[in-house]
Structures are given as C-alpha cells and as structure tokens.
XYZ file of C-alpha atoms in Angstrom:
618
model
C -77.109 42.092 17.771
C -74.276 40.546 19.848
C -72.770 38.680 16.937
C -72.510 41.830 14.911
C -70.757 43.701 17.707
C -68.130 40.958 17.853
C -67.357 41.102 14.177
C -64.798 43.865 13.019
C -65.924 46.522 10.684
C -65.944 45.778 6.884
C -63.239 48.340 6.258
C -61.072 47.014 8.896
C -61.302 43.458 7.556
C -60.530 44.670 4.081
C -57.465 46.401 5.322
C -56.452 43.426 7.298
C -56.770 41.215 4.226
C -54.659 43.520 1.993
C -51.982 43.733 4.645
C -51.859 40.040 5.188
C -51.549 39.213 1.471
C -48.706 41.770 1.082
C -46.938 40.420 4.070
C -47.438 36.876 2.915
C -45.907 37.677 -0.505
C -42.963 39.387 0.834
C -42.210 36.780 3.407
C -42.537 34.076 0.611
C -40.056 36.034 -1.444
C -37.829 36.434 1.608
C -37.814 32.699 2.193
C -37.201 31.890 -1.440
C -34.297 34.330 -1.746
C -32.556 33.969 1.480
C -33.133 30.346 2.859
C -29.812 28.485 2.862
C -29.691 25.773 0.269
C -29.432 22.184 1.699
C -26.232 21.374 -0.127
C -24.607 24.624 1.210
C -25.546 23.468 4.804
C -24.292 20.069 4.269
C -20.964 21.547 2.832
C -20.402 23.520 6.049
C -21.153 20.445 8.146
C -18.541 18.548 6.394
C -15.902 21.202 7.059
C -16.928 20.975 10.685
C -14.707 18.008 11.418
C -11.370 18.925 13.442
C -8.199 18.511 11.296
C -5.761 16.066 12.772
C -2.195 15.232 11.624
C -1.934 11.534 11.235
C 1.615 11.513 9.738
C 3.274 10.418 12.985
C 0.603 7.862 13.926
C 1.613 4.211 14.329
C -0.510 1.464 12.832
C -2.071 0.827 16.191
C -3.046 4.424 16.514
C -4.436 4.700 13.093
C -6.692 1.701 13.838
C -7.823 3.276 17.041
C -8.497 6.638 15.204
C -10.314 4.812 12.421
C -12.559 2.906 15.049
C -13.269 6.283 16.960
C -14.291 8.202 13.801
C -16.473 5.351 12.436
C -18.167 5.049 15.878
C -19.476 8.647 15.425
C -21.718 7.535 12.604
C -21.169 10.911 10.782
C -19.829 9.245 7.589
C -19.845 12.255 5.491
C -18.194 14.470 7.958
C -15.357 12.026 8.750
C -14.824 10.720 5.071
C -11.883 13.224 4.501
C -10.121 12.203 7.713
C -10.825 8.423 7.053
C -8.953 8.935 3.564
C -6.149 10.682 5.244
C -5.861 7.893 7.905
C -6.093 5.336 4.946
C -3.264 7.162 2.879
C -0.825 7.027 6.076
C -1.660 3.473 6.781
C -1.011 2.528 3.197
C 2.295 4.255 3.446
C 3.320 2.189 6.497
C 1.979 -0.930 4.969
C 3.891 -0.457 1.636
C 7.099 0.387 3.555
C 6.763 -2.700 5.642
C 6.187 -4.808 2.496
C 9.162 -3.247 0.736
C 11.405 -3.999 3.780
C 10.065 -7.652 3.827
C 10.963 -7.942 0.175
C 14.354 -6.452 0.626
C 15.059 -8.842 3.637
C 13.933 -11.787 1.536
C 16.225 -10.684 -1.263
C 19.104 -10.121 1.070
C 18.552 -13.669 2.463
C 19.009 -15.196 -1.105
C 15.362 -15.183 -2.267
C 14.120 -14.175 -5.519
C 11.499 -11.339 -6.015
C 9.413 -13.866 -8.139
C 9.117 -16.101 -5.107
C 8.287 -13.277 -2.650
C 4.705 -13.422 -1.099
C 4.015 -10.819 1.496
C 1.786 -12.018 4.449
C -0.350 -9.305 5.942
C -0.074 -8.817 9.688
C -3.148 -9.122 12.122
C -3.029 -5.222 12.368
C -3.273 -5.035 8.497
C -6.216 -7.328 8.457
C -8.022 -5.438 11.260
C -7.392 -2.011 9.556
C -8.639 -3.227 6.158
C -11.674 -4.821 7.556
C -12.532 -1.676 9.568
C -11.970 0.492 6.440
C -14.152 -1.720 4.243
C -16.830 -1.657 7.097
C -16.650 2.069 7.101
C -17.220 2.270 3.262
C -20.181 -0.230 3.527
C -21.723 1.787 6.321
C -21.176 5.035 4.435
C -22.846 3.590 1.293
C -25.706 2.263 3.377
C -26.041 5.734 5.059
C -26.181 7.566 1.678
C -28.706 5.096 0.333
C -30.742 5.616 3.585
C -30.514 9.324 3.222
C -31.870 9.213 -0.354
C -34.743 6.854 0.797
C -35.354 9.139 3.777
C -35.520 12.179 1.438
C -38.194 10.335 -0.602
C -40.046 9.600 2.507
C -39.806 13.253 3.559
C -41.069 14.367 0.148
C -44.162 12.110 0.632
C -44.662 13.487 4.182
C -44.351 17.045 2.977
C -46.917 16.468 0.199
C -49.233 14.986 2.735
C -48.864 18.150 4.749
C -49.584 20.180 1.727
C -52.744 18.268 1.134
C -53.720 18.848 4.809
C -52.993 22.544 4.463
C -55.048 22.757 1.302
C -58.059 21.168 3.137
C -57.591 23.706 5.792
C -57.233 26.643 3.452
C -60.368 25.536 1.410
C -62.364 24.387 4.362
C -64.726 26.227 6.707
C -62.999 28.430 9.034
C -63.011 27.413 12.763
C -61.595 28.700 16.045
C -59.137 25.871 15.970
C -57.615 26.742 12.658
C -54.778 28.774 14.035
C -53.702 25.932 16.296
C -53.799 23.479 13.365
C -51.712 25.723 11.267
C -49.108 25.965 14.022
C -49.134 22.230 14.268
C -48.607 21.994 10.557
C -45.720 24.502 10.702
C -44.040 22.414 13.437
C -44.561 19.204 11.390
C -43.222 20.876 8.320
C -40.146 22.184 10.248
C -39.495 18.687 11.849
C -39.377 16.874 8.514
C -35.860 16.561 7.188
C -34.568 17.489 3.698
C -36.127 16.252 0.428
C -34.604 15.723 -3.168
C -33.052 19.057 -4.180
C -35.076 18.868 -7.386
C -38.309 19.247 -5.375
C -37.198 21.634 -2.652
C -38.083 24.921 -4.299
C -41.427 23.762 -5.549
C -42.378 22.413 -2.147
C -41.359 25.727 -0.568
C -43.341 27.758 -3.153
C -46.527 25.577 -2.622
C -46.102 25.765 1.106
C -45.639 29.541 1.234
C -48.510 30.222 -1.193
C -50.908 28.086 0.890
C -49.701 29.773 4.067
C -50.401 33.245 2.442
C -53.813 31.976 1.362
C -54.540 30.899 4.886
C -53.524 34.124 6.530
C -55.480 36.056 3.846
C -58.573 34.023 4.827
C -57.822 34.707 8.537
C -58.867 38.398 8.395
C -61.643 37.697 10.913
C -58.873 36.735 13.295
C -56.826 39.752 12.499
C -56.209 40.873 16.133
C -55.124 37.327 16.929
C -52.687 37.392 13.967
C -51.193 40.801 14.961
C -50.637 39.338 18.498
C -48.909 36.373 16.913
C -46.766 38.663 14.631
C -45.685 40.549 17.668
C -44.432 37.180 19.227
C -42.763 36.271 16.111
C -41.056 39.741 16.139
C -39.665 38.995 19.559
C -38.302 35.641 18.354
C -36.823 37.126 15.152
C -35.183 39.917 17.130
C -33.555 37.317 19.364
C -32.299 35.522 16.220
C -30.890 38.730 14.654
C -29.100 39.579 17.996
C -27.383 36.070 17.915
C -26.445 36.628 14.299
C -24.825 40.154 15.025
C -22.901 38.428 18.006
C -21.351 36.025 15.415
C -18.968 38.846 14.134
C -16.961 38.340 17.322
C -16.536 34.621 16.834
C -12.912 33.961 15.724
C -13.614 30.470 14.309
C -14.912 31.258 10.827
C -16.236 27.728 10.098
C -18.183 27.646 13.480
C -19.584 31.192 12.740
C -20.826 30.144 9.267
C -22.390 26.995 10.671
C -24.250 28.925 13.394
C -25.385 31.447 10.784
C -26.982 28.631 8.641
C -28.782 27.360 11.749
C -30.018 30.927 12.434
C -31.310 31.305 8.928
C -33.098 28.035 9.193
C -34.662 29.157 12.377
C -35.537 32.551 11.065
C -37.459 31.320 8.025
C -39.554 28.881 10.177
C -40.735 31.717 12.550
C -44.077 33.229 11.288
C -44.612 36.752 9.939
C -43.951 39.827 11.819
C -45.727 43.292 11.761
C -45.525 44.836 8.412
C -43.755 47.967 9.515
C -41.047 45.873 11.204
C -40.570 43.312 8.514
C -38.187 45.121 6.263
C -36.095 46.885 9.010
C -35.720 43.623 10.829
C -34.765 41.755 7.641
C -32.164 44.498 6.683
C -30.660 44.223 10.117
C -30.489 40.390 9.860
C -29.070 40.648 6.273
C -26.411 43.076 7.434
C -25.356 40.757 10.211
C -25.278 37.794 7.714
C -23.351 39.968 5.122
C -20.662 40.743 7.786
C -19.979 37.034 8.286
C -20.176 36.309 4.448
C -17.665 39.203 3.829
C -15.173 37.656 6.275
C -15.570 34.306 4.345
C -15.127 35.987 1.093
C -12.069 37.782 2.351
C -10.675 34.579 3.606
C -11.178 32.808 0.246
C -9.740 35.890 -1.650
C -6.561 35.521 0.393
C -6.409 31.926 -0.724
C -6.412 32.710 -4.301
C -2.645 33.074 -4.517
C -2.070 29.883 -2.676
C -4.525 28.072 -4.980
C -2.602 29.425 -8.006
C 0.583 28.094 -6.605
C -1.092 24.713 -5.901
C -2.224 24.671 -9.580
C 1.318 25.348 -10.706
C 2.616 22.500 -8.584
C -0.005 20.048 -9.845
C 0.678 20.994 -13.330
C 4.281 20.216 -12.752
C 3.321 16.746 -11.181
C 1.159 16.065 -14.323
C 4.186 16.827 -16.508
C 6.448 14.558 -14.327
C 3.691 11.814 -14.429
C 3.497 12.057 -18.226
C 7.131 10.795 -18.590
C 5.819 7.331 -17.414
C 3.047 7.258 -19.924
C 4.743 5.009 -22.317
C 6.923 3.078 -19.750
C 7.532 -0.665 -20.554
C 9.804 -3.253 -19.015
C 10.279 -7.000 -18.904
C 11.205 -7.468 -15.175
C 8.971 -7.310 -12.208
C 11.588 -5.258 -10.418
C 11.533 -2.510 -12.928
C 7.733 -2.237 -12.655
C 7.912 -2.186 -8.819
C 10.566 0.566 -8.921
C 8.540 2.640 -11.234
C 5.416 2.096 -9.076
C 7.149 3.449 -6.134
C 7.933 6.674 -8.225
C 4.321 6.852 -9.272
C 3.080 6.475 -5.782
C 5.519 9.064 -4.646
C 4.019 11.564 -7.226
C 0.591 10.662 -6.134
C 1.557 11.389 -2.448
C 2.862 14.852 -3.589
C -0.365 15.451 -5.575
C -2.489 14.616 -2.527
C -0.476 16.998 -0.286
C -0.503 19.901 -2.938
C -3.879 21.337 -1.601
C -6.859 22.806 -3.509
C -6.601 24.603 -6.779
C -8.982 27.418 -8.348
C -12.337 25.836 -8.787
C -12.423 26.545 -12.512
C -9.327 24.412 -13.092
C -10.027 21.675 -10.545
C -11.826 19.141 -12.998
C -9.437 19.599 -15.795
C -6.231 18.925 -13.777
C -7.765 16.010 -11.830
C -8.778 14.449 -15.227
C -5.433 14.768 -16.684
C -3.576 13.468 -13.534
C -5.785 10.471 -12.863
C -6.032 9.550 -16.538
C -2.111 9.176 -16.686
C -2.189 7.454 -13.270
C -4.744 4.959 -14.381
C -2.916 4.444 -17.768
C 0.356 3.455 -16.164
C -1.375 0.826 -13.944
C -3.372 -0.334 -16.887
C 0.001 -1.129 -18.626
C 1.336 -2.707 -15.549
C -1.737 -4.978 -15.322
C -1.219 -6.032 -18.970
C 2.424 -6.955 -18.091
C 1.360 -9.172 -15.365
C -1.324 -10.820 -17.596
C 1.404 -11.732 -19.978
C 3.670 -12.850 -17.043
C 0.851 -15.134 -15.933
C 1.022 -16.858 -19.282
C 4.683 -17.350 -18.982
C 4.123 -18.818 -15.607
C 1.589 -21.261 -17.027
C 4.114 -22.449 -19.597
C 6.744 -22.865 -16.756
C 4.132 -24.905 -14.929
C 3.727 -27.304 -17.911
C 7.450 -27.646 -18.105
C 7.660 -28.389 -14.328
C 5.016 -31.011 -14.756
C 7.075 -32.767 -17.437
C 10.145 -32.828 -15.212
C 8.106 -34.291 -12.360
C 6.787 -37.032 -14.603
C 10.467 -37.875 -15.749
C 11.656 -37.733 -12.156
C 8.783 -40.008 -10.931
C 9.741 -42.513 -13.705
C 13.325 -42.661 -12.555
C 12.749 -42.591 -8.723
C 12.512 -46.406 -8.358
C 15.480 -47.277 -10.643
C 18.391 -49.257 -9.111
C 20.809 -48.153 -11.847
C 22.570 -45.905 -9.341
C 25.198 -44.190 -11.401
C 23.286 -43.477 -14.617
C 20.036 -42.539 -12.846
C 21.805 -40.266 -10.354
C 23.351 -38.328 -13.379
C 19.835 -38.183 -14.969
C 18.350 -36.959 -11.691
C 20.985 -34.202 -11.309
C 20.425 -33.133 -14.883
C 16.647 -32.862 -14.121
C 17.438 -30.796 -11.159
C 19.651 -28.436 -13.100
C 16.830 -28.042 -15.637
C 14.328 -27.423 -12.761
C 16.532 -24.535 -11.637
C 16.194 -22.939 -15.267
C 12.310 -23.159 -15.362
C 11.708 -19.776 -13.974
C 8.744 -18.592 -12.005
C 5.490 -20.816 -11.867
C 1.958 -19.750 -10.678
C 2.182 -18.895 -6.861
C -0.837 -21.091 -6.046
C 0.873 -24.233 -7.268
C 4.537 -23.418 -6.833
C 4.976 -25.136 -3.535
C 2.937 -28.254 -4.687
C 5.136 -28.615 -7.745
C 8.412 -28.279 -5.817
C 7.200 -30.695 -3.261
C 6.287 -33.368 -5.782
C 9.571 -32.927 -7.619
C 11.660 -32.983 -4.470
C 9.849 -36.081 -3.274
C 10.616 -38.053 -6.398
C 14.377 -36.939 -6.092
C 14.566 -37.774 -2.487
C 13.034 -41.191 -3.052
C 15.711 -42.096 -5.486
C 18.623 -40.758 -3.433
C 17.409 -42.233 -0.174
C 17.213 -45.722 -2.008
C 20.655 -45.226 -3.275
C 21.967 -44.369 0.334
C 20.306 -47.529 1.649
C 21.814 -49.614 -1.087
C 25.312 -48.057 -0.249
C 25.319 -48.806 3.329
C 27.445 -51.967 2.621
C 29.765 -49.892 0.606
C 30.140 -47.482 3.528
C 31.251 -50.274 5.631
C 34.086 -50.876 3.202
C 34.863 -47.153 3.404
C 35.394 -47.560 7.106
C 37.847 -50.450 6.574
C 39.659 -48.231 4.035
C 39.823 -45.457 6.607
C 41.532 -47.726 9.123
C 43.980 -48.893 6.441
C 44.914 -45.370 5.588
C 45.348 -44.407 9.192
C 47.674 -47.384 9.449
C 49.783 -46.171 6.550
C 50.112 -42.729 8.279
C 51.320 -44.493 11.480
C 53.863 -46.517 9.422
C 55.234 -43.236 7.916
C 55.513 -41.544 11.285
C 57.000 -44.570 12.932
C 59.673 -44.870 10.125
C 60.278 -41.010 10.399
C 61.206 -41.302 14.084
C 63.892 -43.970 13.050
C 67.182 -43.408 11.238
C 66.689 -45.570 8.070
C 64.721 -43.113 5.754
C 64.713 -43.089 2.018
C 62.730 -41.475 -0.850
C 61.967 -45.069 -2.149
C 60.291 -46.019 1.008
C 58.309 -42.602 1.111
C 57.242 -43.246 -2.623
C 56.124 -46.802 -1.584
C 53.986 -45.355 1.402
C 52.431 -42.882 -0.982
C 51.672 -45.554 -3.567
C 50.220 -47.747 -0.870
C 48.046 -44.936 0.466
C 46.745 -44.004 -3.041
C 45.909 -47.722 -3.708
C 43.533 -47.865 -0.839
C 39.924 -47.218 -1.830
C 37.537 -44.394 -0.766
C 36.860 -43.447 2.805
C 33.601 -42.052 4.253
C 32.977 -38.532 3.015
C 32.912 -37.014 6.429
C 36.448 -38.347 7.062
C 38.092 -37.353 3.673
C 39.622 -33.994 4.782
C 40.730 -35.405 8.124
C 42.652 -38.399 6.785
C 44.244 -36.401 3.983
C 45.428 -33.887 6.511
C 47.015 -36.773 8.722
C 48.601 -38.193 5.592
C 50.153 -34.728 4.588
C 51.360 -34.174 8.119
C 53.072 -37.601 8.101
C 54.679 -36.786 4.678
C 55.808 -33.426 6.099
C 57.379 -35.123 8.949
C 59.086 -37.695 6.799
C 60.292 -35.076 4.247
C 61.860 -32.882 7.052
C 63.810 -35.960 8.148
C 64.912 -36.389 4.649
C 66.063 -32.747 4.641
C 63.398 -31.624 2.123
C 61.413 -28.651 3.299
C 59.225 -25.716 1.978
C 58.819 -25.437 -1.816
C 61.448 -28.299 -2.353
C 59.217 -30.651 -0.289
C 56.129 -29.828 -2.302
C 57.912 -30.314 -5.515
C 59.489 -33.489 -4.343
C 55.970 -34.900 -3.385
C 54.634 -33.713 -6.689
C 57.393 -35.565 -8.657
C 56.772 -38.709 -6.631
C 53.067 -38.534 -7.515
C 53.951 -38.031 -11.236
C 56.378 -40.981 -11.251
C 53.678 -43.203 -9.902
C 51.243 -41.923 -12.561
C 53.698 -42.952 -15.409
C 53.161 -46.538 -14.424
C 49.366 -46.079 -15.274
C 48.550 -47.338 -18.956
C 46.286 -44.152 -19.108
C 49.192 -41.845 -17.942
C 48.946 -39.486 -20.826
C 45.230 -38.734 -20.435
C 45.686 -38.404 -16.587
C 48.719 -36.005 -17.051
C 46.806 -33.968 -19.558
C 43.867 -33.719 -17.227
C 46.224 -32.691 -14.387
C 47.877 -30.048 -16.567
C 44.551 -28.671 -17.555
C 43.479 -28.486 -13.952
C 46.532 -26.479 -12.992
C 46.096 -24.116 -15.936
C 42.496 -23.536 -14.793
C 43.636 -22.824 -11.232
C 46.192 -20.330 -12.534
C 43.486 -18.639 -14.712
C 41.010 -18.360 -11.815
C 43.622 -16.929 -9.471
C 44.718 -14.401 -11.996
C 41.025 -13.284 -12.738
C 40.499 -13.006 -8.950
C 43.603 -10.762 -8.694
C 42.304 -8.524 -11.511
C 38.962 -8.251 -9.745
C 40.491 -7.378 -6.369
C 42.705 -4.791 -7.856
C 39.742 -3.203 -9.611
C 37.849 -3.118 -6.206
C 40.825 -1.331 -4.569
C 40.156 1.685 -6.803
C 36.760 2.260 -5.481
C 37.659 2.524 -1.740
C 37.531 5.970 -0.419
C 40.016 7.223 2.313
C 38.767 6.020 5.698
C 39.728 3.722 8.610
C 37.287 1.046 7.343
C 38.405 1.442 3.766
C 42.124 1.221 4.769
C 41.419 -2.010 6.691
C 39.543 -3.586 3.636
C 42.378 -2.469 1.378
C 44.891 -4.250 3.515
C 42.804 -7.413 3.445
C 42.604 -7.150 -0.379
C 46.395 -6.713 -0.618
C 46.962 -9.724 1.564
C 44.601 -11.743 -0.719
C 46.464 -10.564 -3.802
C 49.808 -11.473 -2.375
C 48.745 -15.038 -1.340
C 47.221 -15.637 -4.758
C 50.374 -14.443 -6.550
C 52.422 -16.928 -4.395
C 50.116 -19.702 -5.235
C 50.343 -18.846 -8.873
C 54.160 -19.104 -8.620
C 53.828 -22.633 -7.061
C 51.357 -23.789 -9.703
C 53.658 -22.505 -12.394
C 56.533 -24.593 -11.045
C 54.301 -27.585 -11.043
C 53.300 -26.882 -14.648
C 57.085 -26.834 -15.556
C 57.733 -30.147 -13.688
C 54.726 -31.630 -15.389
C 56.133 -30.875 -18.840
C 59.204 -32.966 -18.038
C 57.048 -36.137 -17.978
C-alpha cells in the first residue's frame, strides 16, 4: 500500500512522458540548428591574435618576436603573424645580401664569384622558423590523432548511454546521466564528418532516457528549473555583449556562450521557446553587427580585387622573360619580389574571386622561377665545361712548373694565365681548389726562376753603381767650364751600354740620369723643348750605329704614333664627358680638372709630333 502511494498517478506519468519526449525533440533540434560549428569557432580563435606592425622591427627584434610567439604554443593562431615576421625578415635579409653583392662588385669582384655568407642572426632566425613549422605540423597531426581518440571516447560514452537507457532504472540513473553529460562535454572536437551524427545519436539517447524517466518527473522538473536559471544567466551575458566595442572579442564570447548553452540540460517546456528566442535575439544582434562590418568592407574588397588584377597583368609581362646573364635574372627577380610584396599588402578580395586570382598570380609567379631554375641548370653545365678546361690548364702548368728554360717557359706560363682569365665561371664548390692548384704550379715555376736569378740580381746591383757613377761624372763635368755636346753624347752612350739594374731602382736611376742631363744641357744653353729635342737627336744618332737601326727606328716611330693616338682618344673621351656635367660647384670643379687634362695632353701631342718629324730625318 505504501509503494502505491509513492507512485504518481498513471495519467500524470503519461503526461510527463509526452512532455519529456516533446521537450527532448525540440531541444535536439535546437542543438542541431544553433550549435556553433567547430570550424567557425576555430576561425574566430585564429582572428583573436593581436595585430602587430613589424615593418620597423630590426632582425634582432624579429627574432625575439618569433621566439615569443612560438613559445605560446598556439601555432594556428600565430601562423599569420609568423608569416608576417618571415616576410619582413626576408626583406632585410635580401637587402643585406644585395648590399653585400654591390660592395663586392664595387671592390672589383664578379657577380659569378659572389657567395653570400649568412650571419649568426640569419641562422638563428631560419632555425627558429623551421622549428615553428615543424611544431605546427606536429601540432596539426596531434590534433587529428586527438580527434580520432575523441571519436572513440564519445562512441564509448554512447555505448554506456545505450546501456543506461536500455537497462533497468535505478535511483542512481540521474547521477550517472549527469556524469555522462560532463564526460561528453569535457571531450574535445572530433572529425567534422562524424560530428553531426554523434550529436544526433547523443541527443536521441538523451531524449529516450528522459522519456524513460517519467517516474522521476518531479526530480526532472526540479532539474529543469535549475537549468532554467543557468540558461537565464547565459542569456543575460549574451545580451550584455551588445555593449562590447571589440567585435572579435564579442563573437568569441558568444561562441563560448552557445557552447555552454547547449550543454545545459532541458528547461520547463513553457520557458523553452521564450528563453531561446531571447537568446537568439541577443545572438542576432551580434551577428548583425558582424554582417554590417563585412558589408562595409565589400567596397574595400572590390578595390583590393582591382589592385590584384592589375598586379597579375604586371606579372604576366614576365611570363616569357629570358636572359643569358645572371645579373639580368637577378634584376627581374627583384621586380618579381617587389610585385609579390605589393600582392601580400593588397588585403583580402571578395570570397567568390579569391581562388581564381590566387591561382593566376601564383601560377605566373611559379612559372617565372621555373624558367629561372632552367637557366641555372644550363649555367651549371657551362660551369662544368669550364671546370674541364681549368683541369687541362692545371695539367699543362704542372708539366711546366719544374722547367729551367726560364724565358720560353715564362712566356708559356703567362699565356696559360691569360687563358685562365678567359675560362669563365666554374662550379663554386671546386672554384677555390682549382685556382689554388693552378696558382701553386705557376708560383713554383716563378719562385724557381727568382732563385736562379739571384746571381743575375747581383750583377744588376753592380750595373746600378756603374750608372750612378756616370751620373756623377756628368754632374762633375757640368760644374766645370769645358762642356761639349760630344762629351754629353759620350756619357749617354756609356749610360745606355750598361746593363739592367734592379727593378725597384729603375725609376730612381733614370730620374737621376735625366736630372744630370738637364743640368748639363742648361750649362750648354739648351733648355725646354730644345733640350728635349737635342737629347732625342743624340739618342737617334747613337741608334744609327746599330746594325738593326732601321728596325729599331721603325719600332720607335710606331711607339710614338701609338702614344699620339692614345692621347687623341683620351681627349675625345674627356670632351664627351664634359657635355654630361650639370651646372654645380662640384661639376665646375670636375670640368676644370678635365680641361687641365686636355691641355696637358694637347701639349704632349705637340712634343710627340716634333719627335716624329725629327725621326723622319734619319
């Protein structure tokens, strides 16, 4: 009798079951229609990261920023910022590399020989960047593995829930169902393809459970009232979001409230729809603000589209570019990278055009670098051929390096050196080794020749002393009173008959000799141009006694004509240069310098022409 009194009336149980089933179905529909999708939540989280302008950061600051972001472990949220840091670092890196190349070229180097060595900062940055990419890849893989684990865990919960729904009802069932709800809520995301089916199965089983819980209807009603209080608090928080100025923060918070709302159990039926409409209205207010924001961006997106289409047209001009020099490819590469920088700074375009413009731009971009890679592959083949030529010259030089035929071998070695200069670029990894081997062979020969010529150098020292003695004789006689052109001619002949002097003393002794001749000529009353002509005639008179005088005189005439031609070419060049100078203090100074050069050259030409006319007399 007591048990019957504890049980609710049959009509009351039937009503409770019907109401529970209806509420369960409506709540299931509500969850399916209004629960935020995992991808949407993830998208909002990605936009959460604070925007930072890295354009004025130094390399050291960019490295610090990269370390700081990577340390957060939020690899998807920070990816955009990391790429921005990478772009600014690459810009500094490429600029430094170009400056190093320019300095190398200014110092007389060739672009083919240029090899840029990265700094310690560059190595640290690229190591950090590669570490980030590796960690991000591992993170994504781990997420996918975790989603699979979550799928298994949720399926296990469904199995447990089925056993509870199909099993015998106990007083502990309500506690178990709450534990199941908490476990379900605590498990993270699953593969998106399984998400909807899991929710449908979960909600269907929950509905069945509450339908079977008619005997505990009063307990359920109490639970629904508690759920009502929780959901009212959630709705109030959602309504307060309309006052938040930061739209991204508001959207993020709204997503979290939706997630919380759908995990709270059912509320009294009469409160369900009004409460949901209130929550929906608060959500729509935030969504309307977001929609209004994106509507305002449409014109900006259209302008971005026009700009990107213009950049595509600009990039299309490089589609069929071809060149035979590395310098030309590098110049065009700078232009391409400049266009890429403009592209990345252009901003988003309307979604419906995004894939199309990206495909066109990056297709042309990759096409250019494919052609550039082909060029360098062909260049590598040329460098390999040059390597073979270098090996042949090294072999020849090594054959000659121990020869004692100093004169002929020296000429051959010099010829080999001239050929070496014409070889062109060789593979970078063997370039230094090839040059070292060739230089070692040449140095060995010339060092042997220098050692063999030490005795000859001693003779040169004696010749130097003899020529200094002749200079002293000329000066001593110039200080007296008995001077004659015959004596001067005799001294010149004596000086010229003495052999070679050490190379380092050649200019010095010749200067002393000319000073002595000047002193003597002045005492004879011969000065200026007359003195120079006099000495020139003396020299020609001496040459007439040589059995090969005709050949020597022809050679001297040829040399004078070449000097005249060179000076005339220089004058023409200098006068052409004068036409390009603008009017300024610096330009005027340079003009005066060029005018002075031209006047000196013209005077020298006059002297040479007089010598030429004298030469024709012999």
